Amino acid sequence: MEKTTQMYEGKAKKVFATDNPDYCIVSYKDDATAFNGLKKGTILGKGAINNRVTNHLMRLLEKNGVPTHLVEELNDRETLVKKVSIVPLEVIVRNIAAGSLSKRLGLPEGVKMGSTVLEYCYKNDDLGDPMVNEYHILAMGWATKEELDLIASYSFKVNQVLSDYLKEANIELIDFKLEFGKTKDGQIVLADEISPDTCRFWDSTTHEKLDKDRFRRDLGGVEDAYQEIMRRLLGENV
Ligand code: UDP
């Protein structure tokens, strides 16, 4: 399939149309932003790492019964995906308190909660991705009840599969963000990415942060953390 026109450029990825209207090509960038675009920078090698880590984890999820948009990795930075209409939600899954939840509820980072927490945010940069609940989602027509139930059950499944898999690599899955899309035949599939940009990964032993918090909080060693995730999951460097 041939790349044609650029459809969209986001903060971390570009999306291109192809000569087949059912498929797109995603191209991962090294650009990094945080705090709704207020902080900007570059993380060298990030695009290639996020592309490969995302595809690796999506293949694992597919094997475990979670449908995804992934079709084929084309090269270092580019992947062929099914064209979907994105459900305008960020689905956040949390195992351990961190980030905005710690702030909101006054829980120190690292506190294990009694059970997994699911949150929804409305994907809208101008509004700063406000948190919403199931009633808002149904009332606004962003998803149907059936679609939302499926999104929630896939999200818990993703958490279980990834938490178990990452544990083997001595990585603790603290929290992460998912996005779902709808294919032209109405199937709900996991879309977007699963990477150190969208997950909190802590070393299980040292609790060292191996994710975008190193960039957000100016902790240094940003590139090394992304490389380390790549190495632990795919056993190689880029
Ligand atoms: N997250 C994301 N994109 C967003 C907001 C959050 O990928 O726009 C991820 C983030 O990396 C973390 C989880 O979702 O793994 C929970 O983020 P949180 O709500 O704590 O927000 P943050 O502290 O990152 O602002």
Coordinates of N, CA and C and ligand atoms in Angstrom, one line a residue:
M1 N 0.8 -1.2 0.0 CA 0.0 0.0 0.0 C 0.9 1.3 0.0
E2 N 0.5 2.2 -0.8 CA 1.3 3.5 -0.9 C 0.8 4.6 0.0
K3 N 1.7 5.3 0.6 CA 1.4 6.5 1.4 C 0.9 7.6 0.5
T4 N -0.2 8.2 0.8 CA -0.6 9.3 -0.1 C -0.5 10.6 0.7
T5 N -1.7 11.3 1.0 CA -1.6 12.6 1.7 C -1.6 12.5 3.2
Q6 N -1.0 13.5 3.8 CA -1.0 13.5 5.3 C -2.4 13.9 5.7
M7 N -3.0 13.1 6.6 CA -4.4 13.4 7.1 C -4.4 14.3 8.3
Y8 N -3.3 14.1 9.1 CA -3.3 14.6 10.5 C -1.9 14.6 11.1
E9 N -1.6 15.7 11.8 CA -0.4 15.6 12.6 C -0.7 15.9 14.0
G10 N -0.4 15.0 14.9 CA -0.6 15.2 16.3 C 0.7 15.5 17.0
K11 N 0.7 15.4 18.3 CA 1.9 15.8 19.1 C 3.0 14.8 18.9
A12 N 2.7 13.5 18.8 CA 3.8 12.5 18.7 C 3.7 11.7 17.5
K13 N 2.7 11.9 16.6 CA 2.6 11.0 15.4 C 1.9 11.8 14.3
K14 N 2.3 11.3 13.1 CA 1.6 11.8 11.9 C 0.8 10.7 11.3
V15 N -0.4 11.0 10.7 CA -1.1 9.9 10.1 C -1.3 10.2 8.6
F16 N -1.0 9.2 7.7 CA -1.1 9.4 6.3 C -2.2 8.5 5.7
A17 N -2.9 9.0 4.7 CA -3.8 8.2 4.0 C -3.0 7.2 3.1
T18 N -3.7 6.2 2.6 CA -3.0 5.3 1.6 C -3.9 5.2 0.4
D19 N -3.5 4.5 -0.6 CA -4.3 4.3 -1.8 C -5.5 3.4 -1.5
N20 N -5.6 2.8 -0.3 CA -6.7 2.0 0.1 C -7.4 2.7 1.2
P21 N -8.7 3.1 1.0 CA -9.4 3.9 2.0 C -9.6 3.3 3.4
D22 N -9.4 2.0 3.5 CA -9.6 1.2 4.7 C -8.4 1.2 5.6
Y23 N -7.2 1.8 5.1 CA -6.0 1.7 5.8 C -5.3 3.0 5.9
C24 N -4.5 3.2 7.0 CA -3.7 4.5 7.1 C -2.3 4.0 7.5
I25 N -1.4 5.0 7.4 CA 0.0 4.7 7.9 C 0.3 5.7 9.0
V26 N 0.7 5.2 10.1 CA 1.1 6.0 11.3 C 2.6 6.2 11.3
S27 N 3.1 7.4 11.5 CA 4.5 7.7 11.5 C 4.8 8.3 12.9
Y28 N 5.7 7.7 13.7 CA 6.0 8.1 15.0 C 7.1 9.2 15.0
K29 N 6.9 10.2 15.7 CA 7.9 11.3 15.8 C 8.8 11.3 17.1
D30 N 9.9 12.0 17.1 CA 10.7 12.1 18.3 C 10.2 13.2 19.2
D31 N 9.3 14.0 18.7 CA 8.8 15.2 19.4 C 8.0 14.7 20.7
A32 N 8.3 15.4 21.8 CA 7.6 15.1 23.0 C 6.9 16.4 23.6
T33 N 5.7 16.2 24.1 CA 5.0 17.3 24.7 C 4.5 16.8 26.1
A34 N 4.3 17.8 27.0 CA 3.6 17.4 28.2 C 2.8 18.6 28.7
F35 N 1.9 18.3 29.7 CA 1.1 19.4 30.2 C 0.3 20.1 29.1
N36 N -0.4 19.2 28.4 CA -1.3 19.7 27.3 C -0.5 20.6 26.3
G37 N 0.7 20.3 26.0 CA 1.5 21.0 25.0 C 2.3 22.2 25.5
L38 N 2.2 22.4 26.8 CA 2.9 23.6 27.4 C 4.4 23.3 27.4
K39 N 4.8 22.1 27.6 CA 6.2 21.7 27.6 C 6.5 21.0 26.3
K40 N 7.6 21.4 25.6 CA 7.9 20.8 24.4 C 9.4 20.3 24.4
G41 N 9.7 19.3 23.7 CA 11.1 18.8 23.5 C 11.2 17.7 22.5
T42 N 12.4 17.2 22.5 CA 12.7 16.0 21.6 C 13.3 14.9 22.4
I43 N 12.9 13.7 22.2 CA 13.5 12.6 22.8 C 14.1 11.7 21.7
L44 N 15.4 11.8 21.6 CA 16.0 11.1 20.4 C 15.8 9.6 20.4
G45 N 15.3 9.1 19.3 CA 15.0 7.7 19.1 C 13.7 7.3 19.6
K46 N 12.9 8.2 20.2 CA 11.6 7.8 20.8 C 10.6 7.3 19.7
G47 N 10.6 7.9 18.6 CA 9.6 7.5 17.5 C 9.8 6.0 17.2
A48 N 11.0 5.6 16.9 CA 11.3 4.3 16.6 C 11.0 3.3 17.7
I49 N 11.3 3.7 18.9 CA 11.1 2.9 20.1 C 9.6 2.7 20.3
N50 N 8.8 3.8 20.3 CA 7.4 3.7 20.5 C 6.7 2.9 19.4
N51 N 7.1 3.0 18.2 CA 6.6 2.3 17.1 C 6.7 0.8 17.4
R52 N 8.0 0.4 17.7 CA 8.3 -1.0 17.9 C 7.7 -1.6 19.2
V53 N 7.7 -0.8 20.3 CA 7.1 -1.3 21.5 C 5.6 -1.4 21.4
T54 N 5.0 -0.4 20.8 CA 3.5 -0.5 20.6 C 3.1 -1.7 19.8
N55 N 3.8 -2.0 18.7 CA 3.4 -3.1 17.8 C 3.7 -4.4 18.6
H56 N 4.8 -4.5 19.3 CA 5.1 -5.7 20.1 C 4.0 -6.0 21.1
L57 N 3.5 -5.0 21.8 CA 2.5 -5.2 22.8 C 1.1 -5.4 22.2
M58 N 0.9 -4.8 21.0 CA -0.4 -5.0 20.4 C -0.5 -6.4 19.8
R59 N 0.6 -7.0 19.3 CA 0.6 -8.4 18.8 C 0.3 -9.3 20.0
L60 N 0.9 -9.0 21.2 CA 0.6 -9.8 22.4 C -0.9 -9.7 22.7
L61 N -1.4 -8.5 22.7 CA -2.9 -8.4 23.0 C -3.8 -9.1 22.0
E62 N -3.5 -9.0 20.8 CA -4.2 -9.7 19.7 C -4.3 -11.2 20.1
K63 N -3.1 -11.8 20.4 CA -3.1 -13.2 20.7 C -3.9 -13.5 21.9
N64 N -4.2 -12.5 22.8 CA -4.9 -12.7 24.0 C -6.4 -12.2 23.9
G65 N -6.8 -12.0 22.6 CA -8.2 -11.8 22.4 C -8.7 -10.3 22.4
V66 N -7.7 -9.4 22.4 CA -8.1 -8.0 22.3 C -7.8 -7.5 20.8
P67 N -8.8 -7.2 20.1 CA -8.6 -6.7 18.7 C -8.0 -5.4 18.7
T68 N -7.0 -5.2 17.7 CA -6.3 -3.9 17.6 C -6.4 -3.4 16.2
H69 N -5.9 -2.2 16.0 CA -5.9 -1.6 14.6 C -4.7 -2.0 13.8
L70 N -3.7 -2.7 14.5 CA -2.4 -3.1 13.9 C -2.6 -4.0 12.7
V71 N -1.9 -3.6 11.6 CA -1.9 -4.5 10.4 C -0.4 -5.0 10.2
E72 N 0.5 -4.0 10.0 CA 1.9 -4.5 9.7 C 2.9 -3.3 10.0
E73 N 4.0 -3.7 10.7 CA 5.1 -2.7 10.8 C 5.8 -2.5 9.5
L74 N 5.9 -1.3 9.0 CA 6.5 -1.1 7.7 C 8.0 -0.8 7.8
N75 N 8.4 0.0 8.8 CA 9.8 0.3 9.0 C 9.9 0.8 10.4
D76 N 11.2 1.3 10.7 CA 11.5 1.8 12.1 C 10.4 2.6 12.7
R77 N 9.8 3.6 11.9 CA 8.9 4.5 12.5 C 7.5 4.4 12.0
E78 N 7.3 3.6 11.0 CA 5.9 3.6 10.3 C 5.2 2.3 10.4
T79 N 3.9 2.3 10.6 CA 3.1 1.1 10.7 C 1.8 1.3 10.0
L80 N 1.4 0.3 9.3 CA 0.1 0.2 8.6 C -0.9 -0.2 9.6
V81 N -2.0 0.6 9.7 CA -3.1 0.3 10.6 C -4.4 0.4 9.9
K82 N -5.4 -0.3 10.5 CA -6.8 -0.1 9.9 C -7.3 1.3 10.2
K83 N -8.0 1.9 9.2 CA -8.6 3.2 9.4 C -9.8 3.0 10.4
V84 N -9.8 3.8 11.4 CA -10.9 3.8 12.4 C -11.4 5.2 12.7
S85 N -12.6 5.3 13.1 CA -13.0 6.6 13.7 C -12.8 6.5 15.2
I86 N -12.0 7.4 15.7 CA -11.5 7.3 17.1 C -12.7 7.7 18.0
V87 N -13.0 6.8 19.0 CA -13.9 7.2 20.1 C -13.3 8.3 20.9
P88 N -13.9 9.4 21.1 CA -13.2 10.6 21.6 C -13.0 10.5 23.1
L89 N -12.4 9.4 23.6 CA -12.2 9.2 25.0 C -10.7 8.7 25.2
E90 N -10.1 9.2 26.3 CA -8.9 8.6 26.8 C -9.3 7.7 28.0
V91 N -9.0 6.4 27.9 CA -9.4 5.5 28.9 C -8.1 5.3 29.8
I92 N -8.2 5.6 31.0 CA -7.1 5.5 31.9 C -7.3 4.4 32.9
V93 N -6.3 3.5 33.0 CA -6.4 2.3 33.9 C -5.3 2.5 34.9
R94 N -5.6 2.4 36.2 CA -4.7 2.6 37.2 C -4.6 1.5 38.2
N95 N -3.4 1.0 38.5 CA -3.1 0.0 39.5 C -2.6 0.6 40.8
I96 N -1.7 1.6 40.6 CA -1.0 2.2 41.7 C -1.2 3.7 41.6
A97 N -1.4 4.4 42.7 CA -1.6 5.8 42.6 C -0.4 6.6 42.1
A98 N -0.6 7.5 41.1 CA 0.5 8.3 40.6 C -0.2 9.5 39.9
G99 N 0.6 10.5 39.5 CA 0.2 11.6 38.6 C -1.0 12.3 39.1
S100 N -2.0 12.5 38.2 CA -3.1 13.4 38.5 C -4.0 12.7 39.6
L101 N -4.0 11.4 39.7 CA -4.9 10.8 40.7 C -4.3 11.1 42.1
S102 N -3.0 11.0 42.2 CA -2.3 11.3 43.5 C -2.6 12.8 43.9
K103 N -2.6 13.7 42.9 CA -2.9 15.1 43.2 C -4.3 15.2 43.6
R104 N -5.2 14.7 42.9 CA -6.6 14.8 43.1 C -7.1 14.3 44.4
L105 N -6.6 13.1 44.8 CA -7.1 12.5 46.0 C -6.1 12.6 47.2
G106 N -5.0 13.2 47.0 CA -4.0 13.4 48.0 C -3.3 12.1 48.5
L107 N -3.2 11.2 47.5 CA -2.5 9.9 47.8 C -1.1 9.9 47.3
P108 N -0.2 9.6 48.2 CA 1.2 9.6 47.8 C 1.4 8.6 46.6
E109 N 2.3 9.0 45.7 CA 2.6 8.2 44.5 C 3.2 6.8 45.0
G110 N 2.7 5.8 44.4 CA 3.3 4.4 44.8 C 2.3 3.7 45.7
V111 N 1.2 4.3 46.2 CA 0.3 3.6 47.0 C -0.6 2.7 46.2
K112 N -0.6 1.4 46.6 CA -1.4 0.4 45.8 C -2.8 0.6 46.2
M113 N -3.7 0.6 45.3 CA -5.2 0.8 45.6 C -5.8 -0.6 45.7
G114 N -7.0 -0.6 46.4 CA -7.6 -1.9 46.6 C -8.0 -2.7 45.4
S115 N -8.3 -2.0 44.3 CA -8.6 -2.7 43.1 C -8.3 -1.7 41.9
T116 N -8.3 -2.2 40.7 CA -8.0 -1.4 39.5 C -9.0 -0.3 39.3
V117 N -8.6 0.9 39.0 CA -9.5 2.0 38.8 C -9.5 2.4 37.3
L118 N -10.7 2.6 36.7 CA -10.9 3.0 35.3 C -11.4 4.4 35.3
E119 N -10.8 5.2 34.5 CA -11.3 6.6 34.4 C -11.5 6.9 32.9
Y120 N -12.4 7.8 32.6 CA -12.5 8.3 31.2 C -12.3 9.8 31.2
C121 N -11.6 10.2 30.1 CA -11.5 11.7 29.9 C -12.0 11.9 28.5
Y122 N -12.6 13.1 28.3 CA -13.1 13.5 26.9 C -11.9 14.0 26.2
K123 N -11.6 13.4 25.0 CA -10.4 13.9 24.3 C -10.7 15.2 23.6
N124 N -10.2 16.3 24.3 CA -10.4 17.6 23.7 C -9.3 18.5 24.3
D125 N -8.3 18.8 23.5 CA -7.2 19.6 23.9 C -7.6 21.0 24.4
D126 N -8.6 21.6 23.7 CA -9.0 23.0 24.2 C -9.6 23.0 25.6
L127 N -10.2 21.9 25.9 CA -10.8 21.8 27.3 C -9.8 21.1 28.3
G128 N -8.7 20.7 27.8 CA -7.7 20.0 28.7 C -8.1 18.6 29.1
D129 N -8.8 17.9 28.1 CA -9.2 16.5 28.4 C -9.9 16.3 29.7
P130 N -11.0 16.9 29.9 CA -11.7 16.8 31.2 C -12.2 15.4 31.5
M131 N -12.1 15.0 32.8 CA -12.6 13.7 33.2 C -14.2 13.7 33.1
V132 N -14.7 12.6 32.6 CA -16.1 12.4 32.4 C -16.5 11.0 33.0
N133 N -17.8 10.8 33.2 CA -18.2 9.4 33.6 C -19.1 8.8 32.5
E134 N -19.6 7.6 32.8 CA -20.4 6.9 31.8 C -21.6 7.6 31.4
Y135 N -22.2 8.3 32.3 CA -23.4 9.1 32.0 C -23.2 10.2 31.0
H136 N -22.0 10.9 31.2 CA -21.7 11.9 30.2 C -21.5 11.3 28.8
I137 N -20.8 10.2 28.8 CA -20.4 9.5 27.5 C -21.7 9.1 26.7
L138 N -22.6 8.5 27.5 CA -23.9 8.1 26.8 C -24.7 9.3 26.4
A139 N -24.8 10.3 27.3 CA -25.6 11.5 27.0 C -25.1 12.3 25.8
M140 N -23.8 12.3 25.7 CA -23.2 13.0 24.5 C -23.1 12.2 23.3
G141 N -23.4 10.9 23.4 CA -23.4 10.0 22.2 C -22.0 9.7 21.8
W142 N -21.0 9.8 22.7 CA -19.6 9.4 22.2 C -19.4 7.9 22.0
A143 N -20.2 7.2 22.7 CA -20.2 5.7 22.5 C -21.6 5.2 23.0
T144 N -22.0 4.0 22.5 CA -23.2 3.4 23.0 C -22.9 2.6 24.3
K145 N -23.9 2.2 25.0 CA -23.8 1.4 26.2 C -23.0 0.1 25.9
E146 N -23.3 -0.5 24.8 CA -22.7 -1.8 24.3 C -21.2 -1.5 24.0
E147 N -20.9 -0.4 23.3 CA -19.6 -0.1 23.0 C -18.7 0.2 24.2
L148 N -19.3 0.9 25.1 CA -18.6 1.3 26.4 C -18.3 0.1 27.2
D149 N -19.3 -0.8 27.3 CA -19.1 -2.0 28.1 C -17.9 -2.8 27.5
L150 N -17.9 -2.9 26.2 CA -16.8 -3.6 25.5 C -15.4 -2.9 25.7
I151 N -15.4 -1.6 25.6 CA -14.2 -0.8 25.9 C -13.7 -1.0 27.3
A152 N -14.6 -1.1 28.3 CA -14.2 -1.3 29.7 C -13.6 -2.7 29.8
S153 N -14.3 -3.7 29.2 CA -13.8 -5.1 29.4 C -12.5 -5.3 28.7
Y154 N -12.3 -4.7 27.5 CA -11.0 -4.8 26.8 C -10.0 -4.1 27.7
S155 N -10.3 -3.0 28.3 CA -9.3 -2.2 29.1 C -8.8 -3.1 30.3
F156 N -9.7 -3.7 30.9 CA -9.3 -4.6 32.1 C -8.4 -5.8 31.5
K157 N -8.8 -6.3 30.4 CA -8.1 -7.4 29.8 C -6.6 -6.9 29.4
V158 N -6.5 -5.8 28.8 CA -5.2 -5.2 28.5 C -4.4 -5.1 29.8
N159 N -5.0 -4.6 30.8 CA -4.3 -4.4 32.1 C -3.7 -5.8 32.6
Q160 N -4.6 -6.8 32.5 CA -4.2 -8.1 33.0 C -3.0 -8.7 32.2
V161 N -3.2 -8.6 30.9 CA -2.2 -9.2 30.0 C -0.9 -8.5 30.1
L162 N -0.9 -7.1 30.0 CA 0.3 -6.4 30.1 C 1.0 -6.4 31.5
S163 N 0.2 -6.4 32.5 CA 0.8 -6.4 33.9 C 1.6 -7.7 34.0
D164 N 1.0 -8.8 33.6 CA 1.6 -10.2 33.8 C 2.9 -10.2 32.9
Y165 N 2.8 -9.7 31.7 CA 3.9 -9.8 30.7 C 5.0 -8.9 31.2
L166 N 4.7 -7.7 31.7 CA 5.8 -6.7 32.1 C 6.5 -7.2 33.4
K167 N 5.7 -7.9 34.2 CA 6.3 -8.4 35.5 C 7.5 -9.3 35.2
E168 N 7.4 -10.1 34.1 CA 8.5 -10.9 33.7 C 9.8 -10.1 33.3
A169 N 9.6 -8.9 32.9 CA 10.7 -8.0 32.5 C 11.1 -7.1 33.7
N170 N 10.6 -7.5 34.9 CA 10.8 -6.7 36.1 C 10.3 -5.2 36.0
I171 N 9.2 -5.1 35.3 CA 8.6 -3.8 35.2 C 7.2 -3.8 35.8
E172 N 6.9 -2.8 36.6 CA 5.6 -2.7 37.2 C 4.7 -1.7 36.4
L173 N 3.5 -2.1 36.0 CA 2.6 -1.3 35.2 C 1.8 -0.5 36.2
I174 N 2.1 0.8 36.4 CA 1.5 1.7 37.4 C 0.1 2.1 36.8
D175 N 0.1 2.7 35.7 CA -1.1 3.2 35.0 C -0.8 3.4 33.5
F176 N -1.9 3.5 32.8 CA -1.7 3.8 31.3 C -3.0 4.3 30.7
K177 N -2.8 4.8 29.5 CA -4.0 5.4 28.8 C -4.2 4.7 27.5
L178 N -5.4 4.3 27.2 CA -5.8 3.7 25.9 C -6.7 4.5 25.1
E179 N -6.7 4.3 23.8 CA -7.7 4.9 22.9 C -8.3 3.7 22.0
F180 N -9.6 3.8 21.8 CA -10.2 2.8 21.0 C -10.8 3.5 19.7
G181 N -11.0 2.7 18.7 CA -11.6 3.2 17.4 C -12.6 2.2 16.9
K182 N -13.4 2.7 15.9 CA -14.4 1.9 15.3 C -14.1 1.7 13.9
T183 N -14.0 0.5 13.4 CA -13.7 0.2 12.0 C -14.9 0.5 11.1
K184 N -14.7 0.4 9.8 CA -15.9 0.8 9.0 C -17.0 -0.2 9.2
D185 N -16.7 -1.5 9.6 CA -17.8 -2.4 9.8 C -18.2 -2.4 11.3
G186 N -17.9 -1.4 12.0 CA -18.4 -1.2 13.3 C -17.8 -1.9 14.5
Q187 N -16.6 -2.5 14.2 CA -15.9 -3.3 15.2 C -15.1 -2.3 16.1
I188 N -15.2 -2.5 17.4 CA -14.4 -1.7 18.4 C -13.0 -2.3 18.5
V189 N -11.9 -1.6 18.2 CA -10.6 -2.1 18.3 C -9.7 -1.1 19.1
L190 N -8.7 -1.7 19.7 CA -7.7 -0.8 20.4 C -6.9 -0.1 19.3
A191 N -6.7 1.2 19.5 CA -5.9 2.0 18.5 C -4.8 2.8 19.2
D192 N -4.3 3.8 18.6 CA -3.3 4.7 19.2 C -2.0 3.9 19.5
E193 N -1.4 4.2 20.7 CA -0.2 3.5 21.0 C -0.1 3.0 22.5
I194 N 0.8 2.1 22.7 CA 1.1 1.7 24.1 C 2.6 1.7 24.3
S195 N 3.1 2.7 25.0 CA 4.5 3.0 25.0 C 4.9 3.8 26.2
P196 N 6.1 4.0 26.4 CA 6.5 4.8 27.6 C 5.9 6.3 27.6
D197 N 5.4 6.7 26.4 CA 4.7 8.0 26.4 C 3.3 7.9 27.1
T198 N 2.7 6.7 27.1 CA 1.3 6.6 27.5 C 1.1 5.7 28.7
C199 N 2.2 5.1 29.2 CA 2.2 4.2 30.3 C 3.1 4.7 31.4
R200 N 2.9 4.4 32.7 CA 3.9 4.6 33.7 C 4.5 3.2 34.0
F201 N 5.8 3.1 33.7 CA 6.5 1.8 33.9 C 7.5 2.1 35.0
W202 N 7.5 1.4 36.1 CA 8.5 1.5 37.1 C 9.3 0.2 37.2
D203 N 10.6 0.3 37.5 CA 11.4 -0.9 37.7 C 10.8 -1.6 39.0
S204 N 10.5 -2.9 38.9 CA 9.9 -3.5 40.0 C 10.7 -3.5 41.3
T205 N 12.1 -3.6 41.1 CA 13.0 -3.6 42.3 C 13.3 -2.3 42.9
T206 N 13.7 -1.4 42.0 CA 14.2 -0.1 42.5 C 13.1 1.0 42.4
H207 N 12.0 0.7 41.8 CA 10.9 1.7 41.5 C 11.3 2.9 40.7
E208 N 12.5 2.7 40.0 CA 12.9 3.8 39.1 C 11.9 4.0 38.0
K209 N 11.7 5.3 37.6 CA 10.7 5.5 36.6 C 11.4 5.3 35.2
L210 N 10.7 4.5 34.3 CA 11.2 4.2 33.0 C 10.2 4.7 32.0
D211 N 9.8 5.9 32.0 CA 8.7 6.4 31.2 C 8.8 7.9 31.0
K212 N 7.7 8.5 30.4 CA 7.7 9.9 30.1 C 7.8 10.8 31.3
D213 N 7.5 10.3 32.5 CA 7.7 11.2 33.7 C 9.1 11.7 33.8
R214 N 10.1 11.0 33.2 CA 11.5 11.5 33.3 C 11.6 12.8 32.5
F215 N 10.8 12.9 31.4 CA 10.7 14.2 30.6 C 9.8 15.2 31.3
R216 N 8.6 14.8 31.7 CA 7.7 15.7 32.3 C 8.3 16.4 33.5
R217 N 9.1 15.6 34.3 CA 9.6 16.1 35.6 C 11.0 16.5 35.6
D218 N 11.6 16.5 34.4 CA 13.1 16.9 34.3 C 14.0 16.0 35.1
L219 N 13.8 14.7 35.1 CA 14.5 13.8 35.9 C 15.9 13.4 35.3
G220 N 16.0 13.7 34.0 CA 17.2 13.3 33.3 C 17.1 11.8 32.9
G221 N 18.1 11.4 32.0 CA 18.1 10.0 31.6 C 16.9 9.6 30.8
V222 N 16.3 10.5 30.1 CA 15.0 10.2 29.4 C 15.3 9.2 28.3
E223 N 16.2 9.5 27.4 CA 16.5 8.5 26.3 C 16.9 7.2 26.8
D224 N 17.7 7.1 27.9 CA 18.1 5.8 28.4 C 16.9 5.0 28.9
A225 N 15.9 5.7 29.5 CA 14.7 5.0 30.0 C 14.0 4.4 28.9
Y226 N 13.8 5.1 27.8 CA 13.1 4.5 26.6 C 13.9 3.3 26.0
Q227 N 15.2 3.5 25.9 CA 16.0 2.4 25.4 C 15.9 1.2 26.3
E228 N 15.9 1.4 27.6 CA 15.8 0.3 28.6 C 14.5 -0.5 28.4
I229 N 13.4 0.2 28.2 CA 12.1 -0.5 28.0 C 12.2 -1.3 26.7
M230 N 12.7 -0.7 25.7 CA 12.9 -1.4 24.4 C 13.8 -2.7 24.6
R231 N 14.9 -2.5 25.3 CA 15.8 -3.6 25.6 C 15.1 -4.7 26.4
R232 N 14.4 -4.3 27.4 CA 13.7 -5.4 28.2 C 12.6 -6.1 27.5
L233 N 11.9 -5.4 26.6 CA 10.8 -6.0 25.9 C 11.1 -6.7 24.6
L234 N 12.1 -6.1 23.9 CA 12.4 -6.7 22.6 C 13.8 -7.2 22.5
G235 N 14.6 -7.0 23.6 CA 15.9 -7.5 23.7 C 16.9 -6.9 22.7
E236 N 16.7 -5.6 22.4 CA 17.6 -5.0 21.4 C 17.6 -3.5 21.6
N237 N 18.5 -2.8 21.0 CA 18.6 -1.4 21.0 C 18.3 -0.8 19.6
V238 N 17.9 0.5 19.6 CA 17.7 1.1 18.3 C 18.6 2.3 18.2
Ligands
UDP1 N1 -1.7 9.7 29.8 C1 -1.5 9.9 28.5 N2 -2.0 11.0 27.8 C2 -2.7 11.9 28.4 C3 -2.9 11.8 29.8 C4 -2.4 10.7 30.5 O1 -0.9 9.0 27.8 O2 -3.1 12.9 27.8 C5 -1.2 8.6 30.5 C6 0.0 8.9 31.4 O3 1.2 8.6 30.7 C7 -0.2 8.0 32.6 C8 -1.7 7.7 32.7 O4 -2.2 8.1 31.4 O5 0.4 6.7 32.3 C9 -2.4 8.5 33.8 O6 -2.0 9.9 33.6 P1 -2.5 11.0 34.7 O7 -4.0 11.1 34.6 O8 -1.9 10.7 36.0 O9 -2.0 12.3 34.1 P2 -0.5 13.0 34.2 O10 -0.1 12.9 35.6 O11 0.3 12.3 33.2 O12 -0.9 14.4 33.7

